[in-house]
mmCIF file of C-alpha atoms in Angstrom:
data_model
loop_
_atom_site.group_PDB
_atom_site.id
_atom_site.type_symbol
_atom_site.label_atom_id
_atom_site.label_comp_id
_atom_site.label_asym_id
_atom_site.label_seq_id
_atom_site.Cartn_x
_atom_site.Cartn_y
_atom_site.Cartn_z
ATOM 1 C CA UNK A 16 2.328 23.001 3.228
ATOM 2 C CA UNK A 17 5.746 22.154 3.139
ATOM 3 C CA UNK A 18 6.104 18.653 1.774
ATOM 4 C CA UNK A 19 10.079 17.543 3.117
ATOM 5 C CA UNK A 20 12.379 19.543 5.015
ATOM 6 C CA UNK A 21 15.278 16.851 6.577
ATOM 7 C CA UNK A 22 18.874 16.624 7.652
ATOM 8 C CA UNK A 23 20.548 13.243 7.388
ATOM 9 C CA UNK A 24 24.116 12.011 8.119
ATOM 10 C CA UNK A 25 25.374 9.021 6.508
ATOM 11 C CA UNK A 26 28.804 6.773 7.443
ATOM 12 C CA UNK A 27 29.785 4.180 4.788
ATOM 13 C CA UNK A 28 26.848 1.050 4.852
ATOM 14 C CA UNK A 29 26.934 1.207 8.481
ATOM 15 C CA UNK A 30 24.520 3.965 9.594
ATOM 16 C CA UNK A 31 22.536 6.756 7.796
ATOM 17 C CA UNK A 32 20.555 9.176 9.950
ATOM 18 C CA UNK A 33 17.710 11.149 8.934
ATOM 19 C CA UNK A 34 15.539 13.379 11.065
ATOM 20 C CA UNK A 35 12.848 16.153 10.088
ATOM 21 C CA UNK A 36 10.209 15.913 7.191
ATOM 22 C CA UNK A 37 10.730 12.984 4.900
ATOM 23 C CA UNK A 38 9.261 10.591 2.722
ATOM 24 C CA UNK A 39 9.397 7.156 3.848
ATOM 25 C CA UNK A 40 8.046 3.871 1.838
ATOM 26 C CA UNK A 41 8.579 0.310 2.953
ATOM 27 C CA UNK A 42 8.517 -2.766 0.644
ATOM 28 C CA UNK A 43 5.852 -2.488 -1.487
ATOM 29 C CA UNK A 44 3.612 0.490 0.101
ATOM 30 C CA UNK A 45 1.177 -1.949 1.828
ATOM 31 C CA UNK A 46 1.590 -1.235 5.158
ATOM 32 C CA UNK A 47 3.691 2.240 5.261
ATOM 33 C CA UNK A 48 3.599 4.661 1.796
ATOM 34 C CA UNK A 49 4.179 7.887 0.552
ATOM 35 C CA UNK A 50 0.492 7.644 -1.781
ATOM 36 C CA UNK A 51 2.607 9.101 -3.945
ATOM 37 C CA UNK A 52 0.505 9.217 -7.241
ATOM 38 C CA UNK A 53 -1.912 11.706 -4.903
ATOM 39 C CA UNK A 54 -1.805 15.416 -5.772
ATOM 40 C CA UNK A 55 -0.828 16.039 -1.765
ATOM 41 C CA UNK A 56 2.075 13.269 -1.023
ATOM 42 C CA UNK A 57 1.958 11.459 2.419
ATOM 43 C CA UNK A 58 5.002 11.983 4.228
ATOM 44 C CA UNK A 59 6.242 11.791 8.219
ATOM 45 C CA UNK A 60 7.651 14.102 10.659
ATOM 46 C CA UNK A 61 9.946 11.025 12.241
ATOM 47 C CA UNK A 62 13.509 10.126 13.030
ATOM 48 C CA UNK A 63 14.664 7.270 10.826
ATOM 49 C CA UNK A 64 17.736 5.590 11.640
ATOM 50 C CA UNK A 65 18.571 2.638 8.419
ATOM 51 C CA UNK A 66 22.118 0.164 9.026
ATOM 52 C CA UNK A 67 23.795 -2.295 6.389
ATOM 53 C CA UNK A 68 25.879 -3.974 8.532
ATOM 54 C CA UNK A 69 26.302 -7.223 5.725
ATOM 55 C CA UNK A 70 26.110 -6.943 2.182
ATOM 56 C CA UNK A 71 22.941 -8.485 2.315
ATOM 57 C CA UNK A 72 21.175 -7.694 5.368
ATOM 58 C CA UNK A 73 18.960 -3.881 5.491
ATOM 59 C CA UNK A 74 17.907 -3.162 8.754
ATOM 60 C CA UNK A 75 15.643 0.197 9.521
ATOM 61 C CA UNK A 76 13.730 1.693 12.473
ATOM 62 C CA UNK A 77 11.571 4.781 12.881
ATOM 63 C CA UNK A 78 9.802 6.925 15.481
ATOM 64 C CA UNK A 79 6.989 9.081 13.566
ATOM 65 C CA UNK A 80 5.298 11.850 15.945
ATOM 66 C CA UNK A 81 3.486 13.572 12.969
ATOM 67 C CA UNK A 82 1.750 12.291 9.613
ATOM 68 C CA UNK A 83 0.700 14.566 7.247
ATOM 69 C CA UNK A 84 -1.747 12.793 5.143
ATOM 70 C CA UNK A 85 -2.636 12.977 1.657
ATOM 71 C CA UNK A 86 -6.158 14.861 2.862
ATOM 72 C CA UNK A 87 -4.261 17.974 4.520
ATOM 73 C CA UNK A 88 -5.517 19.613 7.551
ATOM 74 C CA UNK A 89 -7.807 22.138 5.290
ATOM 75 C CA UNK A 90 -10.197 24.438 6.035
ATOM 76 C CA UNK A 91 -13.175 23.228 6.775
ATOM 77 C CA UNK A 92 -13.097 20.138 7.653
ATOM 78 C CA UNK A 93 -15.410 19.167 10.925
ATOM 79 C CA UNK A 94 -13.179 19.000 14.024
ATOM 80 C CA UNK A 95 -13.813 14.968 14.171
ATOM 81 C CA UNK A 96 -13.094 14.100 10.707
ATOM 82 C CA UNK A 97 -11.391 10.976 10.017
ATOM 83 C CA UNK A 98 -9.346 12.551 7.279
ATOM 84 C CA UNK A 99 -7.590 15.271 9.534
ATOM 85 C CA UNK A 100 -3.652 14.436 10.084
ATOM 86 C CA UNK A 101 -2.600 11.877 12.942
ATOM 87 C CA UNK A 102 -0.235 12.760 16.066
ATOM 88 C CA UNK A 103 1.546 9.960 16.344
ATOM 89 C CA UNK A 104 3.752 8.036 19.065
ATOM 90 C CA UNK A 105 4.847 5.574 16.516
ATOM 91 C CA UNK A 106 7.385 3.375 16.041
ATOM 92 C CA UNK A 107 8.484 1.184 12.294
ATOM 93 C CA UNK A 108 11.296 -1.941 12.315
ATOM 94 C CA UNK A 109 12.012 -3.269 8.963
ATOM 95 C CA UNK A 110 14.568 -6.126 8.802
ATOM 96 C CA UNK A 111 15.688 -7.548 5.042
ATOM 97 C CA UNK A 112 17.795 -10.305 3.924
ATOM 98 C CA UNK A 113 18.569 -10.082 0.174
ATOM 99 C CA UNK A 114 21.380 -13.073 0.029
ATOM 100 C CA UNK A 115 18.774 -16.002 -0.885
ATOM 101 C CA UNK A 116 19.300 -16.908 -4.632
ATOM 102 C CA UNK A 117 15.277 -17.366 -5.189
ATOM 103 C CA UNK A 118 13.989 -13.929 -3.485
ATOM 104 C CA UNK A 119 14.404 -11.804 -0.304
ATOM 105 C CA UNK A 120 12.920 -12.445 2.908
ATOM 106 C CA UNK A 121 11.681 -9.672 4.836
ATOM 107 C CA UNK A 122 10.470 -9.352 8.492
ATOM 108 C CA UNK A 123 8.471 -6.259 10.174
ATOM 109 C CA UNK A 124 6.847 -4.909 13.347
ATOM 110 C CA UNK A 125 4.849 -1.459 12.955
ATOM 111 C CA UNK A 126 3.122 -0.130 16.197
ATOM 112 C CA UNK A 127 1.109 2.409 15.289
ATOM 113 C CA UNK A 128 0.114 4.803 17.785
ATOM 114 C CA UNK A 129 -2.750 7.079 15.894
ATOM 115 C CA UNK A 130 -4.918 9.956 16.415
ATOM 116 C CA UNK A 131 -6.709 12.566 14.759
ATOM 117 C CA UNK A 132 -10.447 14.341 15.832
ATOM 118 C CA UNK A 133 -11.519 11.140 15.127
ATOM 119 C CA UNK A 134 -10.147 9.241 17.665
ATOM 120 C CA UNK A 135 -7.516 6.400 18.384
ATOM 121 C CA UNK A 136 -9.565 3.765 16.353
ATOM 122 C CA UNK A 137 -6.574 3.399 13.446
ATOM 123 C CA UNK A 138 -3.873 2.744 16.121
ATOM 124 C CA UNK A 139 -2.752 -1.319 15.408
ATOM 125 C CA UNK A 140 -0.056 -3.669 15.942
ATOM 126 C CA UNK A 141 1.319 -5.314 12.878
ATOM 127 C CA UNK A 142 3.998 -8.484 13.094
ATOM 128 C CA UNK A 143 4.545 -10.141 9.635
ATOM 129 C CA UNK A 144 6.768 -10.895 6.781
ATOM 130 C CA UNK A 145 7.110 -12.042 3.060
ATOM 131 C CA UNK A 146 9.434 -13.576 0.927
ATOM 132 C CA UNK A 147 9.363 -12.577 -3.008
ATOM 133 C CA UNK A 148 11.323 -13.024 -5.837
ATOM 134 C CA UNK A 149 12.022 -13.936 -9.496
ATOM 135 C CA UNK A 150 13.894 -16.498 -11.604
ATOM 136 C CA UNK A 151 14.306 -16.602 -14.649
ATOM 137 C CA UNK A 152 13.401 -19.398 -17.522
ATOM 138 C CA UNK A 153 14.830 -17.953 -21.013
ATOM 139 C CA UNK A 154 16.154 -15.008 -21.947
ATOM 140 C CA UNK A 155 12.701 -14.180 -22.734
ATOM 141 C CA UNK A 156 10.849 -15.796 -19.949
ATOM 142 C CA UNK A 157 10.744 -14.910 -16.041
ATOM 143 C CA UNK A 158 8.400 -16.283 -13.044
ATOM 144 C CA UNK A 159 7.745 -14.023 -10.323
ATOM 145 C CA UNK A 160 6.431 -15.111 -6.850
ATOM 146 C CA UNK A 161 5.255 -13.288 -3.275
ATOM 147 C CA UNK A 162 3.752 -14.454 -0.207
ATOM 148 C CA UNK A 163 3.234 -12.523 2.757
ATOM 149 C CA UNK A 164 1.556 -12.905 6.666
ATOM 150 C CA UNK A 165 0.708 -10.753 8.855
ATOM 151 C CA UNK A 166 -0.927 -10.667 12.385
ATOM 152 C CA UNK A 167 -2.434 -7.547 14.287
ATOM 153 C CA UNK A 168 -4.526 -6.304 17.449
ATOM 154 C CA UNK A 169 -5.398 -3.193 18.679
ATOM 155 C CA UNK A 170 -2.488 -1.181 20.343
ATOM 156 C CA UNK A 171 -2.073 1.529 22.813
ATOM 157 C CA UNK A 172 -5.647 3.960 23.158
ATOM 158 C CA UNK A 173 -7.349 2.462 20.393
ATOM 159 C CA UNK A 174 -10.761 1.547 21.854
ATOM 160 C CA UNK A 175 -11.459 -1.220 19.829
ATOM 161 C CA UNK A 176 -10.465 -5.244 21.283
ATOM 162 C CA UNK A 177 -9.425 -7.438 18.387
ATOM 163 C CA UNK A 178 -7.243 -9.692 16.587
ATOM 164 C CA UNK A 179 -7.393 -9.913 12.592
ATOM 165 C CA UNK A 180 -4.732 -11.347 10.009
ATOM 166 C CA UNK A 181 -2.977 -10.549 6.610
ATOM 167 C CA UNK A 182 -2.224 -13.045 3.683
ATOM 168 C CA UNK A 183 -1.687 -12.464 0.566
ATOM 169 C CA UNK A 184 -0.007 -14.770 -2.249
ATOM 170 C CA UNK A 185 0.740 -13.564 -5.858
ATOM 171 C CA UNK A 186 2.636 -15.407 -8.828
ATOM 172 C CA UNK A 187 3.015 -13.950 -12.328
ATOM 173 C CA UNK A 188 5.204 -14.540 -15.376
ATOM 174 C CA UNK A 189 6.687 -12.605 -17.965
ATOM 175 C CA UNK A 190 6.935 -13.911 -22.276
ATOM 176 C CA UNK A 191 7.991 -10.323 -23.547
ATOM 177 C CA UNK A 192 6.475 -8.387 -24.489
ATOM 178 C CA UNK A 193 3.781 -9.757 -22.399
ATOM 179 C CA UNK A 194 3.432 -9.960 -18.220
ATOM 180 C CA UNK A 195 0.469 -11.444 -16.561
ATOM 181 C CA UNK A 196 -0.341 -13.145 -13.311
ATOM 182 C CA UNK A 197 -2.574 -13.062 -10.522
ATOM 183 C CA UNK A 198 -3.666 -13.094 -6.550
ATOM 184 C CA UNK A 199 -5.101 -13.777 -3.597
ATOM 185 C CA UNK A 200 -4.863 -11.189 -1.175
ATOM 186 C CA UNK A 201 -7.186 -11.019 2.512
ATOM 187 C CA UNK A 202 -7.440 -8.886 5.285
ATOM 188 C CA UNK A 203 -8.939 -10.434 7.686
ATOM 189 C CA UNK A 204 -11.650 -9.893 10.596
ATOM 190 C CA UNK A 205 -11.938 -10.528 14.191
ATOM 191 C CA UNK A 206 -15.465 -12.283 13.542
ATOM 192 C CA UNK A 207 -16.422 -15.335 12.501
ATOM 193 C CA UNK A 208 -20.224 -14.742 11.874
ATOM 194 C CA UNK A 209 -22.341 -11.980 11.336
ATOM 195 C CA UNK A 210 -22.499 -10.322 14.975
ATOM 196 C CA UNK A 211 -22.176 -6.314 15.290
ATOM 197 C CA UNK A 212 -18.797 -5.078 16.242
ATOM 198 C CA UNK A 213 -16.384 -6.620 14.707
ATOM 199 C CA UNK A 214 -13.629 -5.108 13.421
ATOM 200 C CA UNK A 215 -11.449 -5.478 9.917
ATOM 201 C CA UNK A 216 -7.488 -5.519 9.904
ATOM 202 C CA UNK A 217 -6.395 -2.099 9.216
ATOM 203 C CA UNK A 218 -3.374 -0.311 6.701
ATOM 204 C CA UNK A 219 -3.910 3.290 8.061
ATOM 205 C CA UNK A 220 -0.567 4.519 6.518
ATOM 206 C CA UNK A 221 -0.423 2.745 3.439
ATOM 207 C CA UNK A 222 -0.572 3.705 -0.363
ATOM 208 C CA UNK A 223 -3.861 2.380 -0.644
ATOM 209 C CA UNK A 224 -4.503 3.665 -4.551
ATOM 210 C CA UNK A 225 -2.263 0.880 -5.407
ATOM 211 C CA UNK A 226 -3.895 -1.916 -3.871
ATOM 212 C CA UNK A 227 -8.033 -3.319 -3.815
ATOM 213 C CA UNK A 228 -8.986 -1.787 -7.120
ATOM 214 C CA UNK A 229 -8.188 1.815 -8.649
ATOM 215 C CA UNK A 230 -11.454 3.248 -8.111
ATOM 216 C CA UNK A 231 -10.849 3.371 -3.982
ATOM 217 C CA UNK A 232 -13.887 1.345 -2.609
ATOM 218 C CA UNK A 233 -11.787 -0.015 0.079
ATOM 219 C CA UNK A 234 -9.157 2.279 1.064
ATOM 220 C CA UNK A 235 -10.511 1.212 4.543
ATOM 221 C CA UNK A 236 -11.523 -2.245 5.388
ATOM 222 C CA UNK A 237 -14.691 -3.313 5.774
ATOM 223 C CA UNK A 238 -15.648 -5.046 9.108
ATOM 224 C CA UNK A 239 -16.188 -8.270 7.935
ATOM 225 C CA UNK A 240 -12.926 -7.640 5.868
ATOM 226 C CA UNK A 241 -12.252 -8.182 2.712
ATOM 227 C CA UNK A 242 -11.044 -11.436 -0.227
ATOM 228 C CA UNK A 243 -9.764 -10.001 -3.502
ATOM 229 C CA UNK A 244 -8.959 -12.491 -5.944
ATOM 230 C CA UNK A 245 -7.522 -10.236 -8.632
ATOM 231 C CA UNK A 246 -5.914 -10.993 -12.064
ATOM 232 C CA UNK A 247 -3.541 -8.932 -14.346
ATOM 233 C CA UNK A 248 -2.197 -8.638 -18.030
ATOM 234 C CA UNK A 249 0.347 -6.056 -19.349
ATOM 235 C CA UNK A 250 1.487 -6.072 -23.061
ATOM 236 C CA UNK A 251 4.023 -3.419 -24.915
ATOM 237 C CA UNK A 252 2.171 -2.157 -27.375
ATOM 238 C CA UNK A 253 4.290 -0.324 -30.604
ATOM 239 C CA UNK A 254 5.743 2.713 -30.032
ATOM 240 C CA UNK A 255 6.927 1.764 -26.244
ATOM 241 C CA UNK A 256 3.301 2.318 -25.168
ATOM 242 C CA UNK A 257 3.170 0.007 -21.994
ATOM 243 C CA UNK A 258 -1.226 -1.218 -21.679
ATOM 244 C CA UNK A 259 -1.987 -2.641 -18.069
ATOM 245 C CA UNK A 260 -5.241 -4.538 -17.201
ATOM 246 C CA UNK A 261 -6.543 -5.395 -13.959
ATOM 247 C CA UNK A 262 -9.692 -7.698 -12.433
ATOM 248 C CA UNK A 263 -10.915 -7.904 -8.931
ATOM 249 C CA UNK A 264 -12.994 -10.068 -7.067
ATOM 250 C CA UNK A 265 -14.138 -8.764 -4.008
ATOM 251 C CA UNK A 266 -15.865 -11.046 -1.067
ATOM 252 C CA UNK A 267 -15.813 -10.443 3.089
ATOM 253 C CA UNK A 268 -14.099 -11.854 4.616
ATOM 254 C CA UNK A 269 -16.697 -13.397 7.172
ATOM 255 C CA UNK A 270 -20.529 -13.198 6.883
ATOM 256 C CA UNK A 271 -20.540 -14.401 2.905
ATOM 257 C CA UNK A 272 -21.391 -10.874 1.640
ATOM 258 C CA UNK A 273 -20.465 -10.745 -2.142
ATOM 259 C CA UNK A 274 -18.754 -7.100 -2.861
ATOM 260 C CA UNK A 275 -18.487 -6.996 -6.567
ATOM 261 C CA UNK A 276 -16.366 -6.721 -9.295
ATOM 262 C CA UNK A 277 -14.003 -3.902 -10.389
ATOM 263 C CA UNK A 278 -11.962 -3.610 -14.083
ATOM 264 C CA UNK A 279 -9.081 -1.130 -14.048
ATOM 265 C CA UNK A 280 -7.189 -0.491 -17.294
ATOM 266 C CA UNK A 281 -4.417 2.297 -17.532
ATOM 267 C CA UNK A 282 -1.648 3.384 -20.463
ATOM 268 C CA UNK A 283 1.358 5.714 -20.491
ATOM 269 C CA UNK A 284 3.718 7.078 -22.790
ATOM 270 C CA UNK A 285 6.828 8.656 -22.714
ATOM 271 C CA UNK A 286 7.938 11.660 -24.632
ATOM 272 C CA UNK A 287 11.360 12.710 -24.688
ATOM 273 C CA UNK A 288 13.634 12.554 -21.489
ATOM 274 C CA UNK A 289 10.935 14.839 -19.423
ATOM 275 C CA UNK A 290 7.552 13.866 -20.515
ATOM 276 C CA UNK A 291 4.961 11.025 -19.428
ATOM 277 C CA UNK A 292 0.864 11.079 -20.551
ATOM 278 C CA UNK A 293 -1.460 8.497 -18.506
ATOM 279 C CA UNK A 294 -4.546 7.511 -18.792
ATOM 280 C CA UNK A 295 -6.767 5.580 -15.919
ATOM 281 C CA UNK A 296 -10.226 4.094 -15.950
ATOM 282 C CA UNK A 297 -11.885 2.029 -13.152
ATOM 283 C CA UNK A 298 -15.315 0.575 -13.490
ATOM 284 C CA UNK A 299 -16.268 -1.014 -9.997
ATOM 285 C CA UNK A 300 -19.779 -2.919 -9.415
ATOM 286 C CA UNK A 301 -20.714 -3.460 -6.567
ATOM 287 C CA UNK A 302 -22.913 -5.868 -5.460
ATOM 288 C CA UNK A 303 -24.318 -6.927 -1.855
ATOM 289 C CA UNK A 304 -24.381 -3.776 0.989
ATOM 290 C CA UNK A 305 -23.063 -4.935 4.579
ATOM 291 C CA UNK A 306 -24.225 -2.350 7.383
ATOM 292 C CA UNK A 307 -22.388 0.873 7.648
ATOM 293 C CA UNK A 308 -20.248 0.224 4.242
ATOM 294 C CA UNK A 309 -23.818 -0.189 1.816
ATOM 295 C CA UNK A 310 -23.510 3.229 0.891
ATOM 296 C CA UNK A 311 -20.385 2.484 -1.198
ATOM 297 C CA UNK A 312 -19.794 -1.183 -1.776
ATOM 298 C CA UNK A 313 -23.587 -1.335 -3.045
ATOM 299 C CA UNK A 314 -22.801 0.982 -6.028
ATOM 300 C CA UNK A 315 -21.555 1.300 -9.558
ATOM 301 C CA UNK A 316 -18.675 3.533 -10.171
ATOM 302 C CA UNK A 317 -16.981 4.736 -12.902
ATOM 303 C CA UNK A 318 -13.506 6.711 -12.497
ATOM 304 C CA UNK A 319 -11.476 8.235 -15.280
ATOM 305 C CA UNK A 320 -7.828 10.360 -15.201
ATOM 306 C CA UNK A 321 -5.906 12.208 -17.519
ATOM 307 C CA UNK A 322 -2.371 13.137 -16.410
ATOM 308 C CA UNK A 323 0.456 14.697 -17.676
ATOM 309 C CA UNK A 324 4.034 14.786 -16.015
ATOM 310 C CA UNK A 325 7.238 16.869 -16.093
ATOM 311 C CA UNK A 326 10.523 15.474 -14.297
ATOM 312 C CA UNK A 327 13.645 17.211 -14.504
#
C-alpha cells in the first residue's frame, strides 16, 4: 500500500500545514510512533497543523481519521481481528518548551477515538507530560535525566470504565566510550486487587518495539499492568562498532504476579556512506501466568535478527 502521499505549506516558524498520508512521531514514540524499524511503517491519514511562535516554544495539533498499522489490512485476516487498521476520530496536542537550561518540558493531550473489527476497546484519553535533559560534567562526562506522568480513562465508544496512570523515571550517564543507566517505567491499572475486569493503561499507537523488552511480550498491557525496572550499558567497541545491552524486570502492576526477565543485546556497523549491518537477540523468561495473558508471559522466548540497510 502506499506508505505517504502529503501536501504541506509552510510560512517562516509561524505555521506549517500538512494534510494527506504522513508519518508522524511525537517525543520519544511512547505514546504516538511511526514503528519504524517494522518492515510495514505505521503512518496516519490526518491533518497536522505544527506553530513556532517563540524560539523556544513548539506547539502541534492533529486530527487522524485513518491509521494504517504496521499489520496491514491483509488477506485473510478474520473480520474481528485486533490487528486490522483503526478508523479514527482522533485528535493529538503536543506543546514544548525548549528554553530551560537543564532540559525541555513537554505537555500533551491525545484523545484517541479507535476502531477496527475488534471494537472500540483501544480508544483512551491521555493528559501528561515530562521534562528531560542533559548536562554535562567533563568534556568526557554527561548525565542524562527523564521523568514523565501521565493520566488516562476510557474515551468516546470504548466500552470499557476506567482510570489507569503512566510514570516512568530514567537517569543515565555517559564516560566515553561508555553509556549506561537505568529505569523505572509503569503503566498502571484500574485495580487494586485481583478482581476480574480490570483494565491496563493503554499505548495503542505507539512504537512499542522500542519499549518493554525487544522480544514484544507486552506490546499490549496486561490487565493488572505492568513494572519494568530495566537497566542498560552501551560501549564503542574498535572499529566504530557501537554494542548495546539491555535488562528487564517485569512485575504487574497490581495482584503481585512476577512476569520475568528479558536480556536484549544488539550491534551495528556502518560501511561506507550507504551501508548499516545489525544484529538483535532477545531472550525473555517468563515466569508467573495471569488469566488471559498465561499463554505468553508464562513462556521462554528466544528472538534473533539479521538486517542489512541501504540509504541513499
Amino acid at each position: 500500500e502506499i506508505n505517504q502521499a502529503w501536501l504541506s505549506y509552510n510560512y517562516t516558524n509561524w505555521v506549517t500545514l500538512k494534510g494527506g498520508r504522513q508519518r508522524i512521531v511525537l517525543d520519544n514514540h511512547r505514546f504516538i510512533g511511526d514503528v519504524g524499524w517494522r518492515q510495514n511503517m505505521q503512518t496516519y491519514d490526518a491533518g497536522t497543523i505544527e506553530s513556532k511562535p517563540l524560539p523556544d516554544l513548539s506547539l502541534m495539533y492533529g486530527y487522524v481519521w485513518d491509521v494504517h498499522r504496521p499489520f496491514g489490512d491483509v488477506d485473510g485476516l478474520p473480520a474481528a481481528s485486533p490487528n486490522r487498521d483503526f478508523d479514527s476520530s482522533s485528535h493529538l496536542i503536543n506543546v514544548a518548551y525548549s528554553g530551560l537550561k537543564l532540559g525541555r518540558f513537554v505537555g500533551y493531550s491525545y484523545l484517541l477515538d479507535l476502531e477496527n473489527g475488534a471494537g472500540f476497546a483501544n480508544s483512551c484519553a491521555t493528559y501528561g507530560g515530562y521534562f528531560a535533559g542533559a548536562t554535562p560534567v567533563h568534556e568526557l562526562v554527561s548525565l542524562g535525566y527523564r521523568a514523565e506522568f501521565a493520566y488516562q480513562t476510557d474515551y468516546k465508544d470504548n466500552p470499557q470504565d476506567y482510570a489507569a496512570e503512566y510514570y516512568n523515571i530514567e537517569a543515565s550517564a555517559t564516560v566515553k566510550p561508555v553509556s549506561f543507566g537505568g529505569g523505572y517505567e509503569v503503566l498502571g491499572t484500574d485495580s487494586d486487587d485481583n478482581a476480574p475486569g480490570s483494565v491496563g493503561f493503554k499505548t495503542p499507537l505507539a512504537t512499542l518495539h522500542a519499549f518493554n523488552g525487544w522480544a514484544d511480550m507486552f506490546v499490549a498491557t496486561p490487565a493488572k499492568g505492568l513494572q519494568d525496572i530495566y537497566g542498560f550499558v552501551q560501549v564503542m567497541l574498535p572499529h566504530d562498532i557501537p554494542i548495546r545491552a539491555v535488562y528487564h524486570k517485569f512485575e504487574a502492576d497490581s495482584g503481585g504476579a512476577d512476569f520475568g526477565y528479558e536480556y536484549d543485546v544488539m550491534a551495528s556497523k556502518k560501511f561506507g556512506k550507504h551501508w548499516t549491518a545489525l544484529v538483535k537477540y532477545a531472550y525473555y523468561d517468563g515466569k508467573d501466568p495471569l488469566g488471559a495473558t498465561a499463554a505468553t508471559v508464562a513462556s521462554d522466548v528466544h528472538k534473533f535478527w539479521a538486517q542489512v540497510e541501504f540509504n541513499f
